[in-house]
Every structure is written in C-alpha cells, then in structure tokens.
Coordinates of N, CA, C and O in Angstrom, one line a residue:
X28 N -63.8 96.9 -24.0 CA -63.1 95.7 -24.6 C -64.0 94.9 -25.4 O -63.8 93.7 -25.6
X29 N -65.1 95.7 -26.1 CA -66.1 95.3 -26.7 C -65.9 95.0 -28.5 O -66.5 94.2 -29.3
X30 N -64.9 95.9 -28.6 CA -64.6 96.1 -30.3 C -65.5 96.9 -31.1 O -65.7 96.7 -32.2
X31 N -65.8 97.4 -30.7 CA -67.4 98.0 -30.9 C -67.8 99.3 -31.1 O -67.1 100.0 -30.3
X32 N -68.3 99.8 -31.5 CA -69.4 100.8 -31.3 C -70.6 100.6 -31.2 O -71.1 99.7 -31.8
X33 N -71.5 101.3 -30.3 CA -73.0 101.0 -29.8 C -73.8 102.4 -30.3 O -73.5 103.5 -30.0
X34 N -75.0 102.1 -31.1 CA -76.1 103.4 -30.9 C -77.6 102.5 -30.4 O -78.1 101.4 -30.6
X35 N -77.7 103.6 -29.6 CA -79.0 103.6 -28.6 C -80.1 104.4 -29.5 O -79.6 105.2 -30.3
X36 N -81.3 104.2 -29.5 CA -82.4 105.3 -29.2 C -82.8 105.2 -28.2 O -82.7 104.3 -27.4
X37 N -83.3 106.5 -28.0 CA -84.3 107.5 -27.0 C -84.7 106.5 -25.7 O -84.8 107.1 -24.5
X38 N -85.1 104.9 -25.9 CA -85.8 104.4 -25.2 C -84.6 103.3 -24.4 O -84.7 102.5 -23.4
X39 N -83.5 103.6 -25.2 CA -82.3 102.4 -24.5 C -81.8 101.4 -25.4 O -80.7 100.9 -25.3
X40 N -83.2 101.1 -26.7 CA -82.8 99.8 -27.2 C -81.7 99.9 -29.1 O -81.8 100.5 -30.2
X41 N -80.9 98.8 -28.3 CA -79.7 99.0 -29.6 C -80.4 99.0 -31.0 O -81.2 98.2 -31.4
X42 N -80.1 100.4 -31.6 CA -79.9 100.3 -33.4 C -79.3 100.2 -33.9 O -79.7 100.5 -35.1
X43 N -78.3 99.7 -33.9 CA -76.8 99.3 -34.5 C -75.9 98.9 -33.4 O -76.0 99.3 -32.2
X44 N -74.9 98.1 -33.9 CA -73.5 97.9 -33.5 C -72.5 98.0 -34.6 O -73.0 97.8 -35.7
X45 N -71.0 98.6 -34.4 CA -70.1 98.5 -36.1 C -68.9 98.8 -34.9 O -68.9 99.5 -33.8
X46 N -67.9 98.2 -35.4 CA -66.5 98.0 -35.4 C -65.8 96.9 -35.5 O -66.4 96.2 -36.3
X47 N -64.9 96.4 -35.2 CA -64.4 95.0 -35.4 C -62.8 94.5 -34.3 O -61.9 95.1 -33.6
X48 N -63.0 93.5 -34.6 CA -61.8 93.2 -33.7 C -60.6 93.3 -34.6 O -59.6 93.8 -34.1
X49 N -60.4 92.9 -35.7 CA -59.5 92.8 -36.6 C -60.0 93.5 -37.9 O -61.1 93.1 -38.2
X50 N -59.3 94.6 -38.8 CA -59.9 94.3 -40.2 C -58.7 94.6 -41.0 O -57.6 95.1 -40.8
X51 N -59.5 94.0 -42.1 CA -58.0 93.3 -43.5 C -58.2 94.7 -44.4 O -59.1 95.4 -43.9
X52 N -57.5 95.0 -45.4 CA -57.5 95.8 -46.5 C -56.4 94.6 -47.6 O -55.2 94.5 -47.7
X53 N -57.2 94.0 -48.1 CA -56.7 93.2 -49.1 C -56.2 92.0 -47.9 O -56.9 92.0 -47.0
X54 N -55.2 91.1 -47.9 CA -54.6 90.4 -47.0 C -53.7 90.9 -45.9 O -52.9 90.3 -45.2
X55 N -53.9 92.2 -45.8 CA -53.0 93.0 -44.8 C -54.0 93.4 -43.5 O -55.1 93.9 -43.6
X56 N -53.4 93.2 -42.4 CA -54.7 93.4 -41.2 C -54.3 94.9 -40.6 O -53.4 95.0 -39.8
X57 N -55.1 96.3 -41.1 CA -54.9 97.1 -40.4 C -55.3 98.2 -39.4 O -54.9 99.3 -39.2
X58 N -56.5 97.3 -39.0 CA -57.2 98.1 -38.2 C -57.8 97.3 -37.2 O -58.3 96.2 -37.6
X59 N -57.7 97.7 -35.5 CA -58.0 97.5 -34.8 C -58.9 98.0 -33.6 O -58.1 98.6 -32.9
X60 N -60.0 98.0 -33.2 CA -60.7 98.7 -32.5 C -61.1 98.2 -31.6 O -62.1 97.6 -31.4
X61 N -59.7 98.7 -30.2 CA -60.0 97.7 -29.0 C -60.4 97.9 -28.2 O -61.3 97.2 -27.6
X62 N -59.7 99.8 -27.6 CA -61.0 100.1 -26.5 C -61.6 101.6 -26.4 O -61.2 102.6 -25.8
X63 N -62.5 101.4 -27.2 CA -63.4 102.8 -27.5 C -62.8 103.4 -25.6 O -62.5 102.9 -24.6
X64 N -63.0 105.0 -26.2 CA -63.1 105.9 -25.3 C -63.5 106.8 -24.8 O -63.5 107.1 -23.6
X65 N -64.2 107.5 -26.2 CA -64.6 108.6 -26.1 C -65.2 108.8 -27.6 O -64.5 108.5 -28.5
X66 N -66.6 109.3 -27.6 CA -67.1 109.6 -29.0 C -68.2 111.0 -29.1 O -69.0 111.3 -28.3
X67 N -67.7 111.5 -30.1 CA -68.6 112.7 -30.4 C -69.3 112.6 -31.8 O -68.9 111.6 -32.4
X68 N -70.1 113.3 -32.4 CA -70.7 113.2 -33.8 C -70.9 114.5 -34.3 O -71.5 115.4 -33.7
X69 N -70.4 114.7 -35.5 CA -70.4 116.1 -36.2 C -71.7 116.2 -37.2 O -72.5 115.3 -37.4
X70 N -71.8 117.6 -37.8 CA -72.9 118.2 -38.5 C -73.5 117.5 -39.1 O -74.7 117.6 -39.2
X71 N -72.4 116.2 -39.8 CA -72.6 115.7 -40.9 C -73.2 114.1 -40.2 O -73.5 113.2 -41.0
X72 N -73.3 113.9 -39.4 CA -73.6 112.6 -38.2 C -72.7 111.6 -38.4 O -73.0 110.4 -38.3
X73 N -70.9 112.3 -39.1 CA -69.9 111.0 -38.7 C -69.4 111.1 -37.4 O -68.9 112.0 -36.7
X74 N -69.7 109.8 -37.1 CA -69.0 109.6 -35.6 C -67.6 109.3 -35.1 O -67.0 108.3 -35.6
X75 N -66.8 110.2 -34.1 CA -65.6 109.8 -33.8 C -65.3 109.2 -32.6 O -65.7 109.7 -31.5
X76 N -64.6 108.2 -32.6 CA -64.1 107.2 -31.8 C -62.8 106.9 -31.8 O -62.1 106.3 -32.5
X77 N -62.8 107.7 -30.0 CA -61.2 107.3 -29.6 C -60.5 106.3 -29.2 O -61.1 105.9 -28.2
X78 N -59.8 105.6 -29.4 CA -59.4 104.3 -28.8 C -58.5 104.4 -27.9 O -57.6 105.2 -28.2
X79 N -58.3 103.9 -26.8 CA -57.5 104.1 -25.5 C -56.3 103.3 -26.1 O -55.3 104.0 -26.4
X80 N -56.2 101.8 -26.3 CA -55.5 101.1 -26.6 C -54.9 101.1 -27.8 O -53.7 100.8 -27.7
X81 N -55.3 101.2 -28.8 CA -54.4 101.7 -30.2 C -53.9 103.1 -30.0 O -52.8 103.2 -30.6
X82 N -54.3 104.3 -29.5 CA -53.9 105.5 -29.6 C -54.0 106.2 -30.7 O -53.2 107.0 -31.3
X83 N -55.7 105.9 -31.2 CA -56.1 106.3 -32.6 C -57.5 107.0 -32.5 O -58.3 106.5 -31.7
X84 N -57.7 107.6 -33.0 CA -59.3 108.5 -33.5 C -59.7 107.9 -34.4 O -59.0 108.1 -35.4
X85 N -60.8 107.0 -34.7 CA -61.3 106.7 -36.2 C -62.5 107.3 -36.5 O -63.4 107.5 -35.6
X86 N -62.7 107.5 -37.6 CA -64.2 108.0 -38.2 C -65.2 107.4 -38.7 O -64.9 106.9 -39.8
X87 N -66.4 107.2 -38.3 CA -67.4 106.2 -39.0 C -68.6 107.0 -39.8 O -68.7 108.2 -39.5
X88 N -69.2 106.7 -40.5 CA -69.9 107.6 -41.0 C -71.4 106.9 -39.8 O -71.3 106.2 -38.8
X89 N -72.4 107.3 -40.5 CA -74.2 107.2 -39.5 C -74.4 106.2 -39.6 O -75.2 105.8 -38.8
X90 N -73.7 104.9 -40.6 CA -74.4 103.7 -40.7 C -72.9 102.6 -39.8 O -73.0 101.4 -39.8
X91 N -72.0 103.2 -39.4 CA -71.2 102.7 -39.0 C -69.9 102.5 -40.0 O -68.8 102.6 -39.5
X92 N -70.0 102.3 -41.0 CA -68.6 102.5 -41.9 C -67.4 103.0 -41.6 O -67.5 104.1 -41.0
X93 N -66.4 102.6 -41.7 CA -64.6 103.0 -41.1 C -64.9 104.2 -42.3 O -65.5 104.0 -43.4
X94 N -64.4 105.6 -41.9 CA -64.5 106.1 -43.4 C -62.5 105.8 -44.0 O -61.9 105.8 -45.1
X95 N -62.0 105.7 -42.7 CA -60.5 105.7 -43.9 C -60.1 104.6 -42.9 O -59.8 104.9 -41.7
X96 N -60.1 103.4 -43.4 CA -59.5 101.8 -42.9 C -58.4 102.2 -42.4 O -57.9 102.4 -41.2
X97 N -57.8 102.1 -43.9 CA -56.1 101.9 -43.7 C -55.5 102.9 -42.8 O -54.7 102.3 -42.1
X98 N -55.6 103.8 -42.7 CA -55.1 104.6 -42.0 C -56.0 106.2 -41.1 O -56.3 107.3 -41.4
X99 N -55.9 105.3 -40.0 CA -56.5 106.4 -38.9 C -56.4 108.0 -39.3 O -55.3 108.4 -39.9
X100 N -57.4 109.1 -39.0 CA -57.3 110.3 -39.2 C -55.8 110.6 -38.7 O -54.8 111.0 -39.2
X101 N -56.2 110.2 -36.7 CA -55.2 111.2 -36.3 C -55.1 109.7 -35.7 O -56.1 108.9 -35.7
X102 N -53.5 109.2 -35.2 CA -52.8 108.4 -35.0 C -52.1 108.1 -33.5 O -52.8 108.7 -32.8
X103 N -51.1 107.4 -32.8 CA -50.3 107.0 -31.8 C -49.6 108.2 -32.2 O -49.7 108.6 -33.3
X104 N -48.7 108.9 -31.0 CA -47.3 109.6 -30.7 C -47.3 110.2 -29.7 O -48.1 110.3 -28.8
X105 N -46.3 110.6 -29.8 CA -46.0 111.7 -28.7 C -45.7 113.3 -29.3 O -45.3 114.3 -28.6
X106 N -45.9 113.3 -30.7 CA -45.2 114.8 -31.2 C -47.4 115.6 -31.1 O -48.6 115.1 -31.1
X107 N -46.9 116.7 -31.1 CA -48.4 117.6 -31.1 C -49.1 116.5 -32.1 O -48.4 116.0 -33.0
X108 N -50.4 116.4 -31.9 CA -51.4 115.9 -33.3 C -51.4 114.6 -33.3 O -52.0 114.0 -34.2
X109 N -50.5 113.7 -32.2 CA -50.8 112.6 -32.1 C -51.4 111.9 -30.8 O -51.6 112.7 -29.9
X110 N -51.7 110.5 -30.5 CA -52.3 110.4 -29.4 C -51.5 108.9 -28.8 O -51.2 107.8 -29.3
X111 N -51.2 109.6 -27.4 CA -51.7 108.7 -26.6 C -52.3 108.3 -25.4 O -52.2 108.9 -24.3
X112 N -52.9 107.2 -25.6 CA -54.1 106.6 -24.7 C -55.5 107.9 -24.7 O -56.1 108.4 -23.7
X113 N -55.7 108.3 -25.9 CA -56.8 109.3 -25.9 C -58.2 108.8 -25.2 O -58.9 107.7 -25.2
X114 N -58.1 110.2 -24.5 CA -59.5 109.1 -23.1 C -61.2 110.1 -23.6 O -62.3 109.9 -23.0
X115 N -60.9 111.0 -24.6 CA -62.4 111.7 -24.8 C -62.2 112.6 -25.9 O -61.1 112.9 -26.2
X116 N -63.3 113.2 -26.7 CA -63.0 113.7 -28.0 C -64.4 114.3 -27.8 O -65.4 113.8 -27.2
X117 N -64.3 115.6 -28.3 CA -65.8 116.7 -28.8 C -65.5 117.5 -29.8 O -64.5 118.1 -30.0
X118 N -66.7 117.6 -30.4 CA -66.5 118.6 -31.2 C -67.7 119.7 -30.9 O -68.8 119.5 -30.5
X119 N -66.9 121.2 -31.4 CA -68.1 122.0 -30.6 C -67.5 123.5 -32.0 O -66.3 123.6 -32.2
X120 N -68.5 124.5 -32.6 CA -67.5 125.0 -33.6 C -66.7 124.9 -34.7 O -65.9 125.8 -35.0
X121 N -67.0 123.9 -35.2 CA -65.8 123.6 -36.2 C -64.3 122.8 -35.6 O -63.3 122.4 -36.1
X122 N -64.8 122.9 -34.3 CA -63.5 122.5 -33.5 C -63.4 121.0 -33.3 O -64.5 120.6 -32.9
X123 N -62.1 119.9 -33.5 CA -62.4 118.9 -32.8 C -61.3 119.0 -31.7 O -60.2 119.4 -31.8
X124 N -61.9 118.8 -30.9 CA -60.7 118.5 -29.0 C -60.7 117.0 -28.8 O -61.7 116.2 -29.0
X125 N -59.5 116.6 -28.5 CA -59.3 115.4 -28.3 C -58.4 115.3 -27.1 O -57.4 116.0 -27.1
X126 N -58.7 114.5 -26.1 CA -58.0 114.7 -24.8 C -57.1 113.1 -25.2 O -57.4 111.9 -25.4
X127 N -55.7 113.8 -25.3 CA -54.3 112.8 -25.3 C -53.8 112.9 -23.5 O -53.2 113.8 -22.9
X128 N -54.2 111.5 -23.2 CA -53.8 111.4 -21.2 C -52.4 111.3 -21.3 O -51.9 112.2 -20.7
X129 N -51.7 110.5 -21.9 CA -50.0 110.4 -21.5 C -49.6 111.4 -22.3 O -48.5 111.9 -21.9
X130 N -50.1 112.0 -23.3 CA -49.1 113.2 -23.5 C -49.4 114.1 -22.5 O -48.3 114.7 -22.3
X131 N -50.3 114.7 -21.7 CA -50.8 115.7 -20.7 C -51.1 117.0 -22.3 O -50.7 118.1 -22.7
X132 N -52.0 116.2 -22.7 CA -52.6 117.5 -23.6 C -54.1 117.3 -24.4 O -54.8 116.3 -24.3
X133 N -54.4 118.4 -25.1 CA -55.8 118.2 -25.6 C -55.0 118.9 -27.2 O -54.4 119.9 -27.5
X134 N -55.5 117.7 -27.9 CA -55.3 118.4 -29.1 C -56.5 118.9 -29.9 O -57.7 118.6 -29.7
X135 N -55.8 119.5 -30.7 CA -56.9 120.7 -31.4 C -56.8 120.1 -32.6 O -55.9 119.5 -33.1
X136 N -58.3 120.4 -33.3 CA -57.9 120.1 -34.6 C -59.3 120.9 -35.3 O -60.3 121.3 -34.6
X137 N -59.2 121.2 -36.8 CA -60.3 122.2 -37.1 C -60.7 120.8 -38.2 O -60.0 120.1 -38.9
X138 N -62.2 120.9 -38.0 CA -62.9 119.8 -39.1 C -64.2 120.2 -39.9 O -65.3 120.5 -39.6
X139 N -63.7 120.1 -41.2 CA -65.1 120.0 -41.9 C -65.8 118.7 -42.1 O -65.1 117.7 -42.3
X140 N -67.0 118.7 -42.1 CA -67.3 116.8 -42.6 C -68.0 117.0 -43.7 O -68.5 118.1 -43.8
X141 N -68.1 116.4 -44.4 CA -68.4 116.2 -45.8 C -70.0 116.1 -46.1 O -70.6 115.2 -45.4
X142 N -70.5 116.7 -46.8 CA -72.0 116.9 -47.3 C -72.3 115.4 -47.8 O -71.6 114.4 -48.0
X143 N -73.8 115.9 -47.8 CA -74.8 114.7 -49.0 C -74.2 113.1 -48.4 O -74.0 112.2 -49.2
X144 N -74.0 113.0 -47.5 CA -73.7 111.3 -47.2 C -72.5 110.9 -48.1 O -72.6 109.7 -48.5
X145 N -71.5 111.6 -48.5 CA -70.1 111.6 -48.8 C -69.9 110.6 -48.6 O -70.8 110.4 -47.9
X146 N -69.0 109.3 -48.6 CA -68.3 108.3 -47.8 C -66.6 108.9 -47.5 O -65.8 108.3 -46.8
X147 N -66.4 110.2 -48.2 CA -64.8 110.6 -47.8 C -65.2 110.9 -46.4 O -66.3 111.2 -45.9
X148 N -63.8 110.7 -45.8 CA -63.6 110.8 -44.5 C -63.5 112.7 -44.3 O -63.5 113.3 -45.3
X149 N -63.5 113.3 -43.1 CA -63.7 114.4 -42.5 C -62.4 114.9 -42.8 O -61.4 114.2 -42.6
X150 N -62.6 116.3 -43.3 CA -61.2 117.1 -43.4 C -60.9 117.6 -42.6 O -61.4 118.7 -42.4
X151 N -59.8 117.0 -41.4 CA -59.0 117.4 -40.1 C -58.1 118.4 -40.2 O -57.1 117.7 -40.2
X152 N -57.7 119.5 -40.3 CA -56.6 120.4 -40.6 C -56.3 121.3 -39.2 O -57.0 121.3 -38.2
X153 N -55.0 122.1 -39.5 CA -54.8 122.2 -38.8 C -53.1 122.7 -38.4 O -52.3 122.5 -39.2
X154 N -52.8 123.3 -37.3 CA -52.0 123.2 -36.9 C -51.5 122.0 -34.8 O -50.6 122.0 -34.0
X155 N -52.8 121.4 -35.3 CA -52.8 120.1 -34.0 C -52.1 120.8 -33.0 O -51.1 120.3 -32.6
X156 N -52.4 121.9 -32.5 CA -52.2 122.9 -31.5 C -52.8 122.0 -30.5 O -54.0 121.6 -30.4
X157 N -51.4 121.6 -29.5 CA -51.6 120.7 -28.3 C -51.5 122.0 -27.0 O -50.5 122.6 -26.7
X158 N -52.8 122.0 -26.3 CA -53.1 122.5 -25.4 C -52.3 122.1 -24.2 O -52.7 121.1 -23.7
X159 N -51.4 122.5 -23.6 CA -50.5 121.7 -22.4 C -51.3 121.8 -20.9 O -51.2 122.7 -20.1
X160 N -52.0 120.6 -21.0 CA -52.5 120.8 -19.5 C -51.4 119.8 -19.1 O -51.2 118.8 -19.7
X161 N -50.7 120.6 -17.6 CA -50.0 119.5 -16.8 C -51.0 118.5 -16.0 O -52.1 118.6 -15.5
X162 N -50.2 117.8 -16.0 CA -51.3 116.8 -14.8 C -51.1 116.5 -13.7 O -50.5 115.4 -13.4
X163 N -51.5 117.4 -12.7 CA -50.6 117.2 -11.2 C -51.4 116.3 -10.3 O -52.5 116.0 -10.5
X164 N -50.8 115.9 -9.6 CA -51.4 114.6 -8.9 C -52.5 115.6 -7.7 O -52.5 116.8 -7.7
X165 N -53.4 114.9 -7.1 CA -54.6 115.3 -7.1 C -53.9 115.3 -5.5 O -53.0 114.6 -5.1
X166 N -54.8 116.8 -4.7 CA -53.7 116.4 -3.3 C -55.7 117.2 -2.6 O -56.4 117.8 -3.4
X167 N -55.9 116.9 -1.7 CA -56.8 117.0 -1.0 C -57.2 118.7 -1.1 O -56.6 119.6 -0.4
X168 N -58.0 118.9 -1.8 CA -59.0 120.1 -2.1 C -60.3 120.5 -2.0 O -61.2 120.9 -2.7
X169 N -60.3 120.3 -1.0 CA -62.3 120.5 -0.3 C -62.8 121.4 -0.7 O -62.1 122.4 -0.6
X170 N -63.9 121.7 -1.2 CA -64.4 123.0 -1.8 C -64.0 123.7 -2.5 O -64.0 125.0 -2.4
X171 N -63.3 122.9 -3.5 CA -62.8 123.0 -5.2 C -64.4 122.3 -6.1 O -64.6 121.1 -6.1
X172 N -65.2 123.1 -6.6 CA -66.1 122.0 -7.5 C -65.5 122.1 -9.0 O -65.8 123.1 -9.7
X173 N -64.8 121.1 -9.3 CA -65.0 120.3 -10.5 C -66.1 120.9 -11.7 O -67.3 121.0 -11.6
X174 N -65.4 121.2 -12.8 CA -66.6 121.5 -14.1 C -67.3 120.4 -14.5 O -66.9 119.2 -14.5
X175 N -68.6 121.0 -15.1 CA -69.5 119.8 -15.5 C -68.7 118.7 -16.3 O -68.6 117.5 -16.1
X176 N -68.1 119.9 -17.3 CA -67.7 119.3 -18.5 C -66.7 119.7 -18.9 O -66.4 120.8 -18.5
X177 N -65.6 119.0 -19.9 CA -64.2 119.4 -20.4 C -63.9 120.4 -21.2 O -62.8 120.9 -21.5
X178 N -65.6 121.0 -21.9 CA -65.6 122.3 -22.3 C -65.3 123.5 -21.3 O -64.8 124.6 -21.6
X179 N -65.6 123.1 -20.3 CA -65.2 124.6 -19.4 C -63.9 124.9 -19.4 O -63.5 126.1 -19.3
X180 N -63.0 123.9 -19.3 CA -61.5 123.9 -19.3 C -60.7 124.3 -20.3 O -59.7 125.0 -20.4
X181 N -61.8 123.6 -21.4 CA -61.3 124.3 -23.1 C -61.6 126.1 -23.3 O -61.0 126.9 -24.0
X182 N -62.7 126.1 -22.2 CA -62.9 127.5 -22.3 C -61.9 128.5 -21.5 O -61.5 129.5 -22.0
X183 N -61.4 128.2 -20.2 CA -60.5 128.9 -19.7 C -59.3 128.9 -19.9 O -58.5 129.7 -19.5
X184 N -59.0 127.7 -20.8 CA -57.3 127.9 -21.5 C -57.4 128.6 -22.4 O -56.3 129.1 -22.7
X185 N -58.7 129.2 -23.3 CA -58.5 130.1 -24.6 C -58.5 131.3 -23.6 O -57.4 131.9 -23.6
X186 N -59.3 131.7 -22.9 CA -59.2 132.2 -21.6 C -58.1 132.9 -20.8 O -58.3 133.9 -20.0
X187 N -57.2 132.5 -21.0 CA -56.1 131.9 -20.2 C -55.8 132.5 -18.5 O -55.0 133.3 -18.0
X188 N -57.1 131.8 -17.9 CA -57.9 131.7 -16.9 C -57.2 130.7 -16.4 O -56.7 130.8 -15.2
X189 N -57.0 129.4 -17.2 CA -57.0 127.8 -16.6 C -56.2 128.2 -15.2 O -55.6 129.2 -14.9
X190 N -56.5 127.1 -14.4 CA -55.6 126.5 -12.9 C -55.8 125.0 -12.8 O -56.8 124.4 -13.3
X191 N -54.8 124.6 -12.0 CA -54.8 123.2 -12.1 C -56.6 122.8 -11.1 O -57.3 121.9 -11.3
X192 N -56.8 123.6 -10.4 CA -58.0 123.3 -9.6 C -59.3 123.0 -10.6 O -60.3 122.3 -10.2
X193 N -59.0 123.7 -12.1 CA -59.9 122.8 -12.8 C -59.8 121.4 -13.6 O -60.7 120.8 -14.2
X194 N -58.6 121.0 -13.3 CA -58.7 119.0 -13.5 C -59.8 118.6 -13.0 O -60.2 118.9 -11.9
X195 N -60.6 117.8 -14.0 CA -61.6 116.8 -13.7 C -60.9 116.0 -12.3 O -61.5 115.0 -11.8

C-alpha cells in the first residue's frame, strides 16, 4: 500500500524507489499503482509489476520509467489475458506467467523486451492461454510437501501431471 516500487542492492540498502499514487497524461489521471504484487525482470532488465488492486501488470524500464502510462500491457477482466487481483508474475523462456487469483488461472503470455535501452514497452503476444488451475479449498493434507516454487506447477501442467495437491 506503498505506491511504489523498491530496488535493493546486495547489502539491503535502497537504490531507487518509482511508482506513484496517481499519474496524469495531459490533465487526465490514468494510472494508478496501489498494491504491487508480484515482480519479475526480463533480459532486457524491464521490470514487471503486478498490482493486486487495479488488476494490472505494468512495465518499468531499469531506471523506473512506466514504459506505456496510458494504458497497462495486460489489464482487469475476467475473459483469458486479463487479470484479476494478479498475486505473482515470472518470466522464465521467453515466457511471461502471471498468476490471475479470482479468475483461478495463470496466464501465459510470450514476451520479447526491447534492445539497447529502448524506452518502447515489451512485446506481449500471444494467444493469453489461461492455464485453469481450480482452486479447491485446502482440507487437511499431512505429508503433501508443497513446491518451492510456482514454476514446478507451471511445469506439471505443461506436463499434464498437475493435481490439486500441488496448490501452494
């Protein structure tokens, strides 16, 4: 509930802060960045940031820069390719994964990022192939261990391995 983005070095201490509570494009207010979520950084070291509360992915480039203001990459919905309340994002591959919690899905998306310190935003394409994880309520499972990470999950649905016993 910071508005914010944070980078750390190695030692703990902040090198930056960038995002904002409000921002204008001319006298029009359209960007808001209320509650980061989840952030990954691609080849190109732009960073993405999920927002729980707008239901948006935005893109910053290394120095913190919005790279597309006006309008979020990927957006609020409920149809494949959009988000709501996105709680985590990686990219791994050429792949970006974006975990959408109220739709019960991970969307896909294929990204190039732009060379030479570009300021254009990252080419997202795609067919936003939403992964359907159901989300069953969690019922007492003792000696189920849990994956490190949300990659292993991504890996048994390509897999098509998955079981609900691998919910985080």
């Amino acid at each position: 509930d910071n508005f914010r983005g944070q980078v750390f070095d190695t030692a703990g201490m902040l090198v930056r802060k960038f995002g904002y509570r409000t921002s204008f494009v001319g006298a029009d207010a359209v960007a808001w960045l209320a509650r980061t979520a989840g952030v990954a950084v691609d080849s190109c070291s732009n960073i993405y940031l999920t927002d729980a509360l707008m239901g948006t992915l935005r893109v910053f480039d290394s120095l913190g820069q919005d790279l597309d203001l006006a309008n979020p990459p990927i957006g609020y919905g409920v149809n494949p390719g959009e988000l709501r309340i996105p709680s985590d994002v990686m990219i791994e591959g050429g792949k970006l994964y974006v975990v959408s919690t109220y739709n019960a899905s991970i969307e896909l998306f294929d990204v190039a990022c732009t060379a030479g310190g570009s300021r254009a935003a990252p080419d997202l394409t795609g067919d936003s192939l939403a992964l359907d994880l159901k989300l069953a309520r969690k019922s007492s499972q003792r000696g189920v261990r849990p994956p490190d990470n949300p990659m292993d999950i991504v890996r048994a649905i390509h897999e098509n391995s998955y079981s609900a016993k691998l919910d985080l």
